[in-house]
Amino acid sequence: MSIRAVKSESHARPTMEGAGVHLHRVFGFGDPTESDPFLMMDDFRNDDPAKYKAGFPWHPHRGIETITYVLAGEVEHGDSLGNHGVLGAGSVQWMTAGSGIMHQEMPRGNAAGQMHGFQLWANLPSSEKMTTPRYQDISGADIPEIVDDDGTKVKIVTGEFWGKRGPVDGIAANPLYLDISVPPNTTKRLPVDTHMNAFAYVFAGAGRFRDASDPVGVLVEKEFQGEELNLRDMTGNRTLVRFDTGDEITVTAGPEGVRFLLVAGKPIKEPVAWHGPIVMNTREELMQAIRDLNEGTFIREGATGI
């Protein structure tokens, strides 16, 4: 077994999207080969409804899949195919935009006004970019959770891990999407297919993702009660960790434990022509998508809600 080295670390950056939703961009709109097959990821969390209630009004998607994971609050969604629903805390929506869909997402806070979730964009290979759109809405109760002997908890959204498989299926990249909590001062080794690109995103606590034999340390910032503390060799809140090749990652949780998303997928290795929420392979395909939008033919005949 070979432990994946840490290739890079970066902090999610504040930005605004939709009609004025304040969020943090984990990565996106840079070099698409860095996280292939994943294109973008946002962390939207806030306890001030004024900073998220305007939501994400009607907008198009083509050529990608969007993965929305809600931790707190709700997201009401609707689309041009007649689908409508509400994603509650703990639930996941995996939307395959395929040939094209128009939809909207409107976040709502819980009783305390808190809203927290993630949205990840995954690319589709050229052979599936114009496939029929579909949804998979998964409630939190249907997402399996494994609790190891040392107290480590793993929620499996998609992919196979420790002998269990997540409920989301039929995904082009056949990815792994896990929500992992490691107890304080615990070291854990986690298997990852060596052929996949992999990253971790820390959103609570702090941990060290370097092999114990690796003498290289990093100094990062951790948010704590509105102040910033320096923790040597610890990767803290809102930090993206990209891994090199190998078939395991190692993490040692800090004194408060660590919670992070672990995401991995096989790279598509195809050219990317990208304009906002539309991702194709060539400029010609991209321009055709924009013409379809302008001419009212973006939604293909025969497309139906799932």
XYZ file of C-alpha atoms in Angstrom:
306
model
C 0.000 0.000 0.000
C 1.256 3.489 -0.847
C 0.154 6.603 1.031
C -0.772 9.584 -1.126
C 1.411 12.612 -0.569
C -0.188 16.021 -0.209
C 0.224 17.810 -3.541
C -1.186 21.176 -2.471
C -3.353 22.967 0.062
C -5.504 26.050 -0.458
C -8.211 27.992 1.335
C -11.733 28.463 0.007
C -12.247 32.071 -1.052
C -15.286 34.261 -0.338
C -17.412 35.082 -3.368
C -21.030 35.698 -4.369
C -23.161 33.719 -6.790
C -26.780 33.548 -7.899
C -28.831 36.550 -6.804
C -26.352 37.476 -4.085
C -25.573 34.316 -2.117
C -22.446 34.706 0.009
C -20.365 31.537 -0.184
C -16.797 30.240 -0.304
C -15.390 28.815 -3.547
C -13.259 25.786 -2.804
C -11.985 25.533 -6.393
C -13.209 26.201 -9.914
C -12.814 28.208 -13.119
C -9.088 27.472 -13.163
C -7.152 24.636 -14.782
C -9.741 21.841 -15.194
C -7.036 19.157 -15.269
C -6.172 19.787 -11.613
C -9.285 18.021 -10.302
C -10.511 16.170 -13.411
C -13.317 14.954 -13.526
C -14.461 17.595 -11.004
C -14.810 21.189 -12.176
C -15.906 23.313 -9.244
C -16.933 23.157 -5.602
C -18.694 25.710 -3.377
C -19.190 25.757 0.386
C -22.342 27.734 1.189
C -22.834 28.292 4.925
C -24.206 31.251 6.774
C -26.389 32.105 9.755
C -27.623 35.380 8.232
C -30.623 34.757 5.928
C -30.009 38.085 4.178
C -26.808 36.560 2.765
C -28.444 33.533 1.149
C -32.237 33.894 0.876
C -32.128 35.425 -2.650
C -30.831 32.038 -3.783
C -30.006 30.840 -7.270
C -32.861 31.818 -9.625
C -33.469 30.140 -12.980
C -30.243 29.252 -14.800
C -29.138 26.662 -17.378
C -26.836 23.648 -17.165
C -25.512 21.427 -19.939
C -22.730 18.837 -20.135
C -22.172 18.373 -16.386
C -23.535 16.863 -13.199
C -24.189 18.911 -10.072
C -24.036 17.360 -6.617
C -25.738 19.235 -3.763
C -25.191 18.017 -0.182
C -27.146 19.811 2.548
C -25.968 19.768 6.172
C -28.246 22.394 7.740
C -31.372 24.155 6.526
C -33.148 23.269 3.282
C -32.867 23.884 -0.450
C -36.062 24.155 -2.465
C -35.528 23.294 -6.131
C -37.519 23.303 -9.336
C -36.760 22.865 -13.023
C -37.970 23.263 -16.584
C -39.000 19.579 -16.729
C -41.585 19.979 -13.999
C -39.577 18.568 -11.103
C -39.969 20.210 -7.714
C -38.806 19.281 -4.242
C -37.027 20.221 -1.035
C -33.643 18.939 0.070
C -33.529 18.679 3.849
C -30.582 18.453 6.207
C -28.451 15.404 5.458
C -29.868 14.867 1.969
C -28.155 14.823 -1.426
C -29.261 15.696 -4.939
C -27.254 14.373 -7.865
C -28.456 16.117 -11.013
C -27.266 14.975 -14.424
C -27.854 18.019 -16.639
C -26.905 16.172 -19.821
C -28.374 17.805 -22.922
C -29.741 20.723 -20.973
C -31.944 21.803 -18.122
C -33.118 25.059 -16.572
C -33.487 25.022 -12.807
C -33.435 27.087 -9.660
C -32.285 26.460 -6.087
C -33.579 28.534 -3.180
C -31.901 27.953 0.213
C -33.834 28.276 3.453
C -32.309 28.304 6.931
C -33.268 26.136 9.883
C -35.035 27.484 12.976
C -31.843 29.282 14.001
C -31.412 30.777 10.516
C -28.444 28.547 9.700
C -27.798 27.279 6.191
C -24.939 24.975 5.270
C -24.273 22.827 2.243
C -21.902 22.058 -0.602
C -22.257 21.954 -4.356
C -19.800 20.031 -6.505
C -19.722 20.021 -10.304
C -18.572 16.892 -12.134
C -17.794 16.865 -15.834
C -19.472 14.459 -18.241
C -17.486 12.626 -20.935
C -18.215 13.595 -24.534
C -20.253 10.406 -25.030
C -22.718 11.473 -22.290
C -22.844 15.249 -22.580
C -26.110 15.175 -24.521
C -27.758 12.412 -22.498
C -31.290 12.839 -21.133
C -31.333 14.856 -17.880
C -32.153 13.049 -14.660
C -32.224 13.515 -10.890
C -31.363 11.381 -7.915
C -32.720 12.850 -4.674
C -31.462 10.929 -1.656
C -32.700 11.555 1.888
C -30.213 11.583 4.732
C -31.817 8.456 6.200
C -30.877 6.510 3.049
C -27.174 7.408 3.154
C -25.306 4.581 4.907
C -23.006 5.470 7.789
C -20.209 3.256 9.070
C -18.820 3.721 12.575
C -15.406 2.129 13.068
C -14.106 0.754 16.371
C -12.145 3.950 17.081
C -15.213 6.152 16.583
C -14.460 7.252 13.024
C -17.723 7.879 11.151
C -18.053 7.638 7.364
C -21.196 8.573 5.407
C -21.117 7.075 1.904
C -22.927 9.194 -0.686
C -21.607 7.321 -3.696
C -18.975 4.710 -4.380
C -17.911 1.713 -2.318
C -16.089 2.024 0.976
C -15.360 -0.493 3.743
C -17.708 -3.011 2.143
C -20.725 -0.725 1.761
C -21.995 1.197 -1.266
C -23.645 4.600 -1.395
C -27.184 5.031 -2.777
C -26.292 7.285 -5.741
C -25.619 5.166 -8.840
C -25.151 5.335 -12.592
C -22.687 8.228 -12.390
C -20.330 8.708 -15.330
C -17.152 9.213 -13.281
C -18.025 6.345 -10.886
C -16.779 8.587 -8.081
C -16.242 8.237 -4.374
C -17.980 10.860 -2.202
C -17.603 10.482 1.560
C -18.354 12.604 4.626
C -15.777 11.564 7.250
C -15.480 12.451 10.945
C -12.342 11.357 12.825
C -12.274 11.637 16.647
C -9.683 13.810 18.446
C -6.045 12.736 18.235
C -6.885 9.679 16.107
C -4.873 8.577 13.065
C -6.736 6.917 10.215
C -5.664 5.387 6.903
C -8.367 5.459 4.234
C -8.273 3.499 0.942
C -8.681 5.341 -2.376
C -8.481 3.819 -5.865
C -5.020 4.625 -7.174
C -6.440 5.492 -10.614
C -8.595 8.305 -9.227
C -7.835 11.956 -8.624
C -8.639 12.690 -4.989
C -9.087 15.650 -2.681
C -10.248 16.326 0.872
C -12.114 19.407 2.037
C -11.992 20.163 5.761
C -15.057 21.946 7.118
C -14.838 21.330 10.873
C -11.968 20.874 13.307
C -8.455 20.299 12.015
C -6.176 17.435 11.014
C -2.848 16.482 9.496
C -3.001 14.789 6.088
C 0.695 14.044 5.760
C 2.281 10.674 6.395
C 3.902 10.509 9.818
C 7.197 9.744 8.081
C 6.962 12.961 6.052
C 9.021 15.636 7.854
C 7.479 18.471 5.865
C 5.004 20.506 7.908
C 2.646 23.241 6.859
C 1.367 26.274 8.727
C -2.266 26.994 8.086
C -5.034 29.073 9.603
C -7.990 27.667 11.481
C -11.152 29.614 12.178
C -12.166 29.368 15.819
C -14.814 31.488 17.535
C -14.283 34.311 15.055
C -10.517 34.391 15.584
C -7.665 32.779 13.684
C -5.216 30.440 15.376
C -2.046 28.990 13.917
C -1.822 25.224 14.361
C 1.448 23.666 13.254
C 1.029 20.829 10.765
C -2.760 21.042 11.026
C -5.125 21.656 8.126
C -8.144 23.593 9.333
C -11.579 24.819 8.418
C -12.363 25.591 4.746
C -9.105 24.054 3.490
C -8.792 22.017 0.295
C -6.150 19.272 0.250
C -5.196 17.808 -3.128
C -3.440 14.437 -3.125
C -0.838 12.886 -5.373
C -1.059 9.262 -6.551
C -1.316 6.273 -4.244
C -3.954 3.945 -2.821
C -4.394 5.372 0.688
C -4.604 8.703 2.421
C -3.667 9.219 6.044
C -5.177 11.725 8.449
C -4.443 12.508 12.093
C -7.205 14.469 13.787
C -6.393 17.454 15.981
C -7.533 17.921 19.595
C -11.097 18.763 18.481
C -11.316 16.029 15.845
C -11.726 16.689 12.140
C -14.592 16.419 9.657
C -14.035 16.525 5.926
C -15.355 15.473 2.547
C -13.218 12.946 0.702
C -13.949 12.962 -3.041
C -12.278 10.942 -5.785
C -12.994 10.183 -9.436
C -11.313 8.809 -12.541
C -10.111 11.626 -14.813
C -11.894 11.970 -18.150
C -8.856 13.484 -19.912
C -10.859 15.306 -22.582
C -10.712 18.935 -23.743
C -12.941 21.360 -21.867
C -14.823 24.313 -23.384
C -16.423 26.114 -20.451
C -18.784 29.046 -20.110
C -20.390 29.352 -16.678
C -22.773 26.418 -16.096
C -22.274 25.008 -19.610
C -19.313 22.685 -20.157
C -18.658 21.117 -23.559
C -15.613 19.739 -25.371
C -15.178 22.269 -28.171
C -15.807 25.953 -28.736
C -18.223 25.052 -31.531
C -20.324 22.942 -29.130
C -20.249 25.751 -26.594
C -21.411 28.326 -29.135
C -24.205 25.970 -30.223
C -25.371 25.716 -26.607
C -25.482 29.512 -26.351
C -27.441 29.723 -29.624
C -29.869 27.132 -28.253
C -30.377 29.308 -25.183
C -31.009 32.406 -27.282
C -33.352 30.592 -29.678
C -35.387 28.761 -27.029
C -34.230 25.281 -28.094
C -31.960 24.559 -25.124
C -34.351 21.963 -23.661
C -34.330 19.035 -26.092
C -37.522 17.418 -27.346
C -38.308 14.245 -25.440
C -36.577 15.272 -22.230
C -38.728 14.479 -19.214
C -38.502 14.750 -15.461
C -37.259 11.800 -13.454
